[in-house]
mmCIF file with all atom_site columns, C-alpha atoms in Angstrom:
data_model
loop_
_atom_site.group_PDB
_atom_site.id
_atom_site.type_symbol
_atom_site.label_atom_id
_atom_site.label_alt_id
_atom_site.label_comp_id
_atom_site.label_asym_id
_atom_site.label_entity_id
_atom_site.label_seq_id
_atom_site.pdbx_PDB_ins_code
_atom_site.Cartn_x
_atom_site.Cartn_y
_atom_site.Cartn_z
_atom_site.occupancy
_atom_site.B_iso_or_equiv
_atom_site.pdbx_formal_charge
_atom_site.auth_seq_id
_atom_site.auth_comp_id
_atom_site.auth_asym_id
_atom_site.auth_atom_id
_atom_site.pdbx_PDB_model_num
ATOM 1   C CA . MET A 1 1   ? -58.978 -9.902  55.405 1.00 0.00 ? 1   MET A CA 1
ATOM 2   C CA . ALA A 1 2   ? -58.931 -12.943 53.250 1.00 0.00 ? 2   ALA A CA 1
ATOM 3   C CA . GLU A 1 3   ? -56.415 -11.231 50.990 1.00 0.00 ? 3   GLU A CA 1
ATOM 4   C CA . ARG A 1 4   ? -53.902 -10.935 53.823 1.00 0.00 ? 4   ARG A CA 1
ATOM 5   C CA . ASN A 1 5   ? -53.964 -14.651 54.507 1.00 0.00 ? 5   ASN A CA 1
ATOM 6   C CA . ASN A 1 6   ? -53.681 -15.439 50.822 1.00 0.00 ? 6   ASN A CA 1
ATOM 7   C CA . PRO A 1 7   ? -50.153 -16.868 50.190 1.00 0.00 ? 7   PRO A CA 1
ATOM 8   C CA . THR A 1 8   ? -49.849 -15.303 46.730 1.00 0.00 ? 8   THR A CA 1
ATOM 9   C CA . HIS A 1 9   ? -50.585 -11.815 48.148 1.00 0.00 ? 9   HIS A CA 1
ATOM 10  C CA . GLN A 1 10  ? -47.903 -12.279 50.821 1.00 0.00 ? 10  GLN A CA 1
ATOM 11  C CA . GLN A 1 11  ? -45.326 -13.281 48.218 1.00 0.00 ? 11  GLN A CA 1
ATOM 12  C CA . GLN A 1 12  ? -46.053 -10.138 46.230 1.00 0.00 ? 12  GLN A CA 1
ATOM 13  C CA . GLN A 1 13  ? -45.518 -7.884  49.252 1.00 0.00 ? 13  GLN A CA 1
ATOM 14  C CA . GLN A 1 14  ? -42.279 -9.538  50.400 1.00 0.00 ? 14  GLN A CA 1
ATOM 15  C CA . ARG A 1 15  ? -38.988 -7.944  49.499 1.00 0.00 ? 15  ARG A CA 1
ATOM 16  C CA . PRO A 1 16  ? -36.946 -9.635  46.804 1.00 0.00 ? 16  PRO A CA 1
ATOM 17  C CA . SER A 1 17  ? -34.083 -11.799 48.038 1.00 0.00 ? 17  SER A CA 1
ATOM 18  C CA . ARG A 1 18  ? -30.485 -10.527 48.001 1.00 0.00 ? 18  ARG A CA 1
ATOM 19  C CA . ALA A 1 19  ? -29.634 -12.690 45.006 1.00 0.00 ? 19  ALA A CA 1
ATOM 20  C CA . ASN A 1 20  ? -32.373 -11.074 42.917 1.00 0.00 ? 20  ASN A CA 1
ATOM 21  C CA . ARG A 1 21  ? -31.620 -7.465  43.934 1.00 0.00 ? 21  ARG A CA 1
ATOM 22  C CA . THR A 1 22  ? -29.335 -5.332  41.810 1.00 0.00 ? 22  THR A CA 1
ATOM 23  C CA . VAL A 1 23  ? -26.778 -3.428  43.835 1.00 0.00 ? 23  VAL A CA 1
ATOM 24  C CA . VAL A 1 24  ? -26.123 0.155   42.851 1.00 0.00 ? 24  VAL A CA 1
ATOM 25  C CA . PRO A 1 25  ? -22.454 0.921   43.572 1.00 0.00 ? 25  PRO A CA 1
ATOM 26  C CA . SER A 1 26  ? -23.074 4.571   44.426 1.00 0.00 ? 26  SER A CA 1
ATOM 27  C CA . SER A 1 27  ? -25.580 3.688   47.139 1.00 0.00 ? 27  SER A CA 1
ATOM 28  C CA . THR A 1 28  ? -23.150 1.278   48.822 1.00 0.00 ? 28  THR A CA 1
ATOM 29  C CA . PHE A 1 29  ? -20.403 3.899   48.558 1.00 0.00 ? 29  PHE A CA 1
ATOM 30  C CA . LEU A 1 30  ? -22.624 6.477   50.236 1.00 0.00 ? 30  LEU A CA 1
ATOM 31  C CA . GLN A 1 31  ? -23.551 3.976   52.928 1.00 0.00 ? 31  GLN A CA 1
ATOM 32  C CA . LYS A 1 32  ? -19.869 3.345   53.659 1.00 0.00 ? 32  LYS A CA 1
ATOM 33  C CA . ILE A 1 33  ? -19.189 7.065   53.910 1.00 0.00 ? 33  ILE A CA 1
ATOM 34  C CA . GLN A 1 34  ? -22.157 7.588   56.212 1.00 0.00 ? 34  GLN A CA 1
ATOM 35  C CA . SER A 1 35  ? -21.114 4.710   58.432 1.00 0.00 ? 35  SER A CA 1
ATOM 36  C CA . HIS A 1 36  ? -17.681 6.314   58.938 1.00 0.00 ? 36  HIS A CA 1
ATOM 37  C CA . ALA A 1 37  ? -18.980 9.862   59.328 1.00 0.00 ? 37  ALA A CA 1
ATOM 38  C CA . PRO A 1 38  ? -18.577 11.336  62.807 1.00 0.00 ? 38  PRO A CA 1
ATOM 39  C CA . ASN A 1 39  ? -21.683 11.919  64.822 1.00 0.00 ? 39  ASN A CA 1
ATOM 40  C CA . THR A 1 40  ? -22.488 15.099  66.755 1.00 0.00 ? 40  THR A CA 1
ATOM 41  C CA . THR A 1 41  ? -20.742 13.897  69.903 1.00 0.00 ? 41  THR A CA 1
ATOM 42  C CA . HIS A 1 42  ? -17.505 13.273  68.059 1.00 0.00 ? 42  HIS A CA 1
ATOM 43  C CA . PHE A 1 43  ? -17.724 16.629  66.311 1.00 0.00 ? 43  PHE A CA 1
ATOM 44  C CA . LEU A 1 44  ? -18.296 18.503  69.591 1.00 0.00 ? 44  LEU A CA 1
ATOM 45  C CA . GLY A 1 45  ? -15.422 16.599  71.196 1.00 0.00 ? 45  GLY A CA 1
ATOM 46  C CA . PHE A 1 46  ? -13.150 17.609  68.317 1.00 0.00 ? 46  PHE A CA 1
ATOM 47  C CA . LEU A 1 47  ? -14.214 21.249  68.643 1.00 0.00 ? 47  LEU A CA 1
ATOM 48  C CA . LEU A 1 48  ? -13.554 21.179  72.392 1.00 0.00 ? 48  LEU A CA 1
ATOM 49  C CA . LEU A 1 49  ? -10.119 19.636  71.809 1.00 0.00 ? 49  LEU A CA 1
ATOM 50  C CA . PHE A 1 50  ? -9.328  22.270  69.186 1.00 0.00 ? 50  PHE A CA 1
ATOM 51  C CA . PHE A 1 51  ? -10.354 25.193  71.393 1.00 0.00 ? 51  PHE A CA 1
ATOM 52  C CA . VAL A 1 52  ? -8.527  23.860  74.451 1.00 0.00 ? 52  VAL A CA 1
ATOM 53  C CA . SER A 1 53  ? -5.361  23.332  72.388 1.00 0.00 ? 53  SER A CA 1
ATOM 54  C CA . ALA A 1 54  ? -5.647  26.791  70.819 1.00 0.00 ? 54  ALA A CA 1
ATOM 55  C CA . ALA A 1 55  ? -6.158  28.430  74.218 1.00 0.00 ? 55  ALA A CA 1
ATOM 56  C CA . THR A 1 56  ? -3.177  26.558  75.682 1.00 0.00 ? 56  THR A CA 1
ATOM 57  C CA . LEU A 1 57  ? -0.940  27.620  72.802 1.00 0.00 ? 57  LEU A CA 1
ATOM 58  C CA . LEU A 1 58  ? -2.143  31.217  73.076 1.00 0.00 ? 58  LEU A CA 1
ATOM 59  C CA . ILE A 1 59  ? -1.343  31.277  76.806 1.00 0.00 ? 59  ILE A CA 1
ATOM 60  C CA . LEU A 1 60  ? 2.123   29.791  76.172 1.00 0.00 ? 60  LEU A CA 1
ATOM 61  C CA . THR A 1 61  ? 2.753   32.377  73.450 1.00 0.00 ? 61  THR A CA 1
ATOM 62  C CA . GLY A 1 62  ? 1.828   35.185  75.826 1.00 0.00 ? 62  GLY A CA 1
ATOM 63  C CA . LEU A 1 63  ? 4.094   33.803  78.553 1.00 0.00 ? 63  LEU A CA 1
ATOM 64  C CA . THR A 1 64  ? 6.994   33.463  76.114 1.00 0.00 ? 64  THR A CA 1
ATOM 65  C CA . LEU A 1 65  ? 6.570   37.014  74.860 1.00 0.00 ? 65  LEU A CA 1
ATOM 66  C CA . THR A 1 66  ? 6.330   38.357  78.412 1.00 0.00 ? 66  THR A CA 1
ATOM 67  C CA . ALA A 1 67  ? 9.470   36.481  79.492 1.00 0.00 ? 67  ALA A CA 1
ATOM 68  C CA . THR A 1 68  ? 11.359  37.735  76.427 1.00 0.00 ? 68  THR A CA 1
ATOM 69  C CA . VAL A 1 69  ? 10.464  41.362  77.079 1.00 0.00 ? 69  VAL A CA 1
ATOM 70  C CA . PHE A 1 70  ? 11.250  41.022  80.792 1.00 0.00 ? 70  PHE A CA 1
ATOM 71  C CA . GLY A 1 71  ? 14.602  39.400  80.005 1.00 0.00 ? 71  GLY A CA 1
ATOM 72  C CA . LEU A 1 72  ? 15.531  42.151  77.551 1.00 0.00 ? 72  LEU A CA 1
ATOM 73  C CA . VAL A 1 73  ? 14.612  44.856  80.071 1.00 0.00 ? 73  VAL A CA 1
ATOM 74  C CA . CYS A 1 74  ? 16.669  43.213  82.824 1.00 0.00 ? 74  CYS A CA 1
ATOM 75  C CA . PHE A 1 75  ? 19.721  42.279  80.747 1.00 0.00 ? 75  PHE A CA 1
ATOM 76  C CA . MET A 1 76  ? 19.877  45.276  78.379 1.00 0.00 ? 76  MET A CA 1
ATOM 77  C CA . PRO A 1 77  ? 22.431  47.181  80.525 1.00 0.00 ? 77  PRO A CA 1
ATOM 78  C CA . VAL A 1 78  ? 24.710  44.139  80.613 1.00 0.00 ? 78  VAL A CA 1
ATOM 79  C CA . ILE A 1 79  ? 24.328  43.663  76.855 1.00 0.00 ? 79  ILE A CA 1
ATOM 80  C CA . VAL A 1 80  ? 25.090  47.327  76.114 1.00 0.00 ? 80  VAL A CA 1
ATOM 81  C CA . VAL A 1 81  ? 28.142  47.429  78.396 1.00 0.00 ? 81  VAL A CA 1
ATOM 82  C CA . SER A 1 82  ? 29.622  44.183  77.073 1.00 0.00 ? 82  SER A CA 1
ATOM 83  C CA . SER A 1 83  ? 28.727  44.709  73.369 1.00 0.00 ? 83  SER A CA 1
ATOM 84  C CA . PRO A 1 84  ? 32.313  45.633  72.367 1.00 0.00 ? 84  PRO A CA 1
ATOM 85  C CA . VAL A 1 85  ? 33.290  42.110  73.414 1.00 0.00 ? 85  VAL A CA 1
ATOM 86  C CA . TRP A 1 86  ? 30.258  40.310  71.945 1.00 0.00 ? 86  TRP A CA 1
ATOM 87  C CA . PHE A 1 87  ? 30.517  41.700  68.418 1.00 0.00 ? 87  PHE A CA 1
ATOM 88  C CA . PRO A 1 88  ? 33.994  40.316  67.593 1.00 0.00 ? 88  PRO A CA 1
ATOM 89  C CA . ILE A 1 89  ? 33.210  37.016  69.295 1.00 0.00 ? 89  ILE A CA 1
ATOM 90  C CA . CYS A 1 90  ? 29.944  36.611  67.357 1.00 0.00 ? 90  CYS A CA 1
ATOM 91  C CA . THR A 1 91  ? 31.640  37.594  64.092 1.00 0.00 ? 91  THR A CA 1
ATOM 92  C CA . PHE A 1 92  ? 34.408  35.051  64.662 1.00 0.00 ? 92  PHE A CA 1
ATOM 93  C CA . LEU A 1 93  ? 31.937  32.286  65.573 1.00 0.00 ? 93  LEU A CA 1
ATOM 94  C CA . PHE A 1 94  ? 29.760  33.089  62.555 1.00 0.00 ? 94  PHE A CA 1
ATOM 95  C CA . LEU A 1 95  ? 32.691  32.997  60.119 1.00 0.00 ? 95  LEU A CA 1
ATOM 96  C CA . THR A 1 96  ? 33.983  29.788  61.700 1.00 0.00 ? 96  THR A CA 1
ATOM 97  C CA . ALA A 1 97  ? 30.564  28.116  61.366 1.00 0.00 ? 97  ALA A CA 1
ATOM 98  C CA . VAL A 1 98  ? 30.185  29.271  57.758 1.00 0.00 ? 98  VAL A CA 1
ATOM 99  C CA . GLY A 1 99  ? 33.661  27.993  56.889 1.00 0.00 ? 99  GLY A CA 1
ATOM 100 C CA . PHE A 1 100 ? 33.053  24.638  58.544 1.00 0.00 ? 100 PHE A CA 1
ATOM 101 C CA . LEU A 1 101 ? 29.671  24.146  56.857 1.00 0.00 ? 101 LEU A CA 1
ATOM 102 C CA . SER A 1 102 ? 31.112  25.184  53.479 1.00 0.00 ? 102 SER A CA 1
ATOM 103 C CA . ALA A 1 103 ? 33.984  22.721  53.840 1.00 0.00 ? 103 ALA A CA 1
ATOM 104 C CA . CYS A 1 104 ? 31.552  19.956  54.772 1.00 0.00 ? 104 CYS A CA 1
ATOM 105 C CA . GLY A 1 105 ? 29.314  20.812  51.826 1.00 0.00 ? 105 GLY A CA 1
ATOM 106 C CA . PHE A 1 106 ? 32.211  20.825  49.384 1.00 0.00 ? 106 PHE A CA 1
ATOM 107 C CA . GLY A 1 107 ? 33.410  17.537  50.834 1.00 0.00 ? 107 GLY A CA 1
ATOM 108 C CA . VAL A 1 108 ? 30.021  15.938  50.310 1.00 0.00 ? 108 VAL A CA 1
ATOM 109 C CA . ALA A 1 109 ? 29.890  17.298  46.748 1.00 0.00 ? 109 ALA A CA 1
ATOM 110 C CA . VAL A 1 110 ? 33.364  15.919  45.958 1.00 0.00 ? 110 VAL A CA 1
ATOM 111 C CA . ALA A 1 111 ? 32.455  12.527  47.457 1.00 0.00 ? 111 ALA A CA 1
ATOM 112 C CA . ALA A 1 112 ? 29.231  12.385  45.445 1.00 0.00 ? 112 ALA A CA 1
ATOM 113 C CA . GLY A 1 113 ? 31.009  13.399  42.247 1.00 0.00 ? 113 GLY A CA 1
ATOM 114 C CA . SER A 1 114 ? 33.800  10.905  42.791 1.00 0.00 ? 114 SER A CA 1
ATOM 115 C CA . THR A 1 115 ? 31.316  8.121   43.443 1.00 0.00 ? 115 THR A CA 1
ATOM 116 C CA . TRP A 1 116 ? 29.389  9.007   40.282 1.00 0.00 ? 116 TRP A CA 1
ATOM 117 C CA . MET A 1 117 ? 32.575  9.074   38.180 1.00 0.00 ? 117 MET A CA 1
ATOM 118 C CA . TYR A 1 118 ? 33.720  5.746   39.628 1.00 0.00 ? 118 TYR A CA 1
ATOM 119 C CA . ARG A 1 119 ? 30.392  4.147   38.777 1.00 0.00 ? 119 ARG A CA 1
ATOM 120 C CA . TYR A 1 120 ? 30.424  5.733   35.305 1.00 0.00 ? 120 TYR A CA 1
ATOM 121 C CA . PHE A 1 121 ? 33.917  4.535   34.385 1.00 0.00 ? 121 PHE A CA 1
ATOM 122 C CA . ARG A 1 122 ? 33.195  1.058   35.779 1.00 0.00 ? 122 ARG A CA 1
ATOM 123 C CA . GLY A 1 123 ? 30.176  0.819   33.445 1.00 0.00 ? 123 GLY A CA 1
ATOM 124 C CA . MET A 1 124 ? 27.501  0.782   36.145 1.00 0.00 ? 124 MET A CA 1
ATOM 125 C CA . HIS A 1 125 ? 25.410  3.472   34.358 1.00 0.00 ? 125 HIS A CA 1
ATOM 126 C CA . PRO A 1 126 ? 24.681  5.965   37.156 1.00 0.00 ? 126 PRO A CA 1
ATOM 127 C CA . PRO A 1 127 ? 21.815  8.447   36.716 1.00 0.00 ? 127 PRO A CA 1
ATOM 128 C CA . GLY A 1 128 ? 22.645  10.982  33.997 1.00 0.00 ? 128 GLY A CA 1
ATOM 129 C CA . SER A 1 129 ? 25.258  8.827   32.262 1.00 0.00 ? 129 SER A CA 1
ATOM 130 C CA . ASP A 1 130 ? 23.186  8.794   29.077 1.00 0.00 ? 130 ASP A CA 1
ATOM 131 C CA . ARG A 1 131 ? 23.439  12.593  28.915 1.00 0.00 ? 131 ARG A CA 1
ATOM 132 C CA . VAL A 1 132 ? 27.220  12.431  29.344 1.00 0.00 ? 132 VAL A CA 1
ATOM 133 C CA . ASP A 1 133 ? 27.439  9.827   26.580 1.00 0.00 ? 133 ASP A CA 1
ATOM 134 C CA . SER A 1 134 ? 25.324  12.036  24.337 1.00 0.00 ? 134 SER A CA 1
ATOM 135 C CA . ALA A 1 135 ? 27.597  15.026  25.031 1.00 0.00 ? 135 ALA A CA 1
ATOM 136 C CA . TRP A 1 136 ? 30.706  12.934  24.263 1.00 0.00 ? 136 TRP A CA 1
ATOM 137 C CA . THR A 1 137 ? 29.141  11.836  20.978 1.00 0.00 ? 137 THR A CA 1
ATOM 138 C CA . ARG A 1 138 ? 28.270  15.408  20.004 1.00 0.00 ? 138 ARG A CA 1
ATOM 139 C CA . ILE A 1 139 ? 31.801  16.631  20.835 1.00 0.00 ? 139 ILE A CA 1
ATOM 140 C CA . TYR A 1 140 ? 33.354  13.791  18.832 1.00 0.00 ? 140 TYR A CA 1
ATOM 141 C CA . ASP A 1 141 ? 31.066  14.417  15.842 1.00 0.00 ? 141 ASP A CA 1
ATOM 142 C CA . THR A 1 142 ? 31.797  18.151  15.910 1.00 0.00 ? 142 THR A CA 1
ATOM 143 C CA . ALA A 1 143 ? 35.557  17.542  16.107 1.00 0.00 ? 143 ALA A CA 1
ATOM 144 C CA . SER A 1 144 ? 35.459  15.099  13.195 1.00 0.00 ? 144 SER A CA 1
ATOM 145 C CA . HIS A 1 145 ? 33.427  17.574  11.084 1.00 0.00 ? 145 HIS A CA 1
ATOM 146 C CA . VAL A 1 146 ? 35.934  20.355  11.821 1.00 0.00 ? 146 VAL A CA 1
ATOM 147 C CA . LYS A 1 147 ? 38.816  18.024  10.925 1.00 0.00 ? 147 LYS A CA 1
ATOM 148 C CA . ASP A 1 148 ? 37.149  17.024  7.644  1.00 0.00 ? 148 ASP A CA 1
ATOM 149 C CA . TYR A 1 149 ? 36.432  20.669  6.840  1.00 0.00 ? 149 TYR A CA 1
ATOM 150 C CA . ALA A 1 150 ? 40.044  21.634  7.564  1.00 0.00 ? 150 ALA A CA 1
ATOM 151 C CA . MET A 1 151 ? 41.364  18.783  5.419  1.00 0.00 ? 151 MET A CA 1
ATOM 152 C CA . GLU A 1 152 ? 39.065  19.729  2.560  1.00 0.00 ? 152 GLU A CA 1
ATOM 153 C CA . TYR A 1 153 ? 39.564  23.475  2.593  1.00 0.00 ? 153 TYR A CA 1
ATOM 154 C CA . GLY A 1 154 ? 43.030  23.675  4.149  1.00 0.00 ? 154 GLY A CA 1
ATOM 155 C CA . GLY A 1 155 ? 44.771  22.775  0.878  1.00 0.00 ? 155 GLY A CA 1
ATOM 156 C CA . TYR A 1 156 ? 42.716  25.416  -0.914 1.00 0.00 ? 156 TYR A CA 1
ATOM 157 C CA . LEU A 1 157 ? 43.912  28.163  1.402  1.00 0.00 ? 157 LEU A CA 1
ATOM 158 C CA . GLN A 1 158 ? 47.557  27.046  1.186  1.00 0.00 ? 158 GLN A CA 1
ATOM 159 C CA . SER A 1 159 ? 47.442  27.165  -2.600 1.00 0.00 ? 159 SER A CA 1
ATOM 160 C CA . LYS A 1 160 ? 46.043  30.731  -2.477 1.00 0.00 ? 160 LYS A CA 1
ATOM 161 C CA . VAL A 1 161 ? 48.862  31.790  -0.174 1.00 0.00 ? 161 VAL A CA 1
ATOM 162 C CA . LYS A 1 162 ? 51.423  30.339  -2.585 1.00 0.00 ? 162 LYS A CA 1
ATOM 163 C CA . ASP A 1 163 ? 49.818  32.197  -5.479 1.00 0.00 ? 163 ASP A CA 1
ATOM 164 C CA . ALA A 1 164 ? 49.988  35.483  -3.578 1.00 0.00 ? 164 ALA A CA 1
ATOM 165 C CA . ALA A 1 165 ? 53.644  34.959  -2.680 1.00 0.00 ? 165 ALA A CA 1
ATOM 166 C CA . PRO A 1 166 ? 55.223  32.674  -5.288 1.00 0.00 ? 166 PRO A CA 1
ATOM 167 C CA . GLY A 1 167 ? 58.609  32.713  -3.666 1.00 0.00 ? 167 GLY A CA 1
ATOM 168 C CA . ALA A 1 168 ? 57.332  31.721  -0.258 1.00 0.00 ? 168 ALA A CA 1
#
């Protein structure tokens, strides 16, 4: 009993202060994760929400399928009788839509290309301009090599032709 009242014994049993404790980063990380973890009530609420949503979507899918089949059964005679009219109309509408979308797509491509060329020739360095410059350099180098080769060996071939036909 005397040991409990002893001040030195109480100091030994007390926890160290926060300043003296070393903090392990993994333990604080785990504590943060555990503090944000859902409890059982939240988990059961999520499961209930999931099952109610799934059941609602399943019921709506069944109703949609039933209405589709019922509609096909009711309107099939009308569709069969009027099909000679529907086929040309649908073909015309399809080709018109494809033509319109193609024209729009080509228009967008031309506008994008024109904008890129404008920026390139104005020196604004659009994306990919370095590749175009590299291609121009390669074409120029190849043309100059062909010209040098023709100048060097062109005279040789002309002299051979003159030797073969001295009067020419």
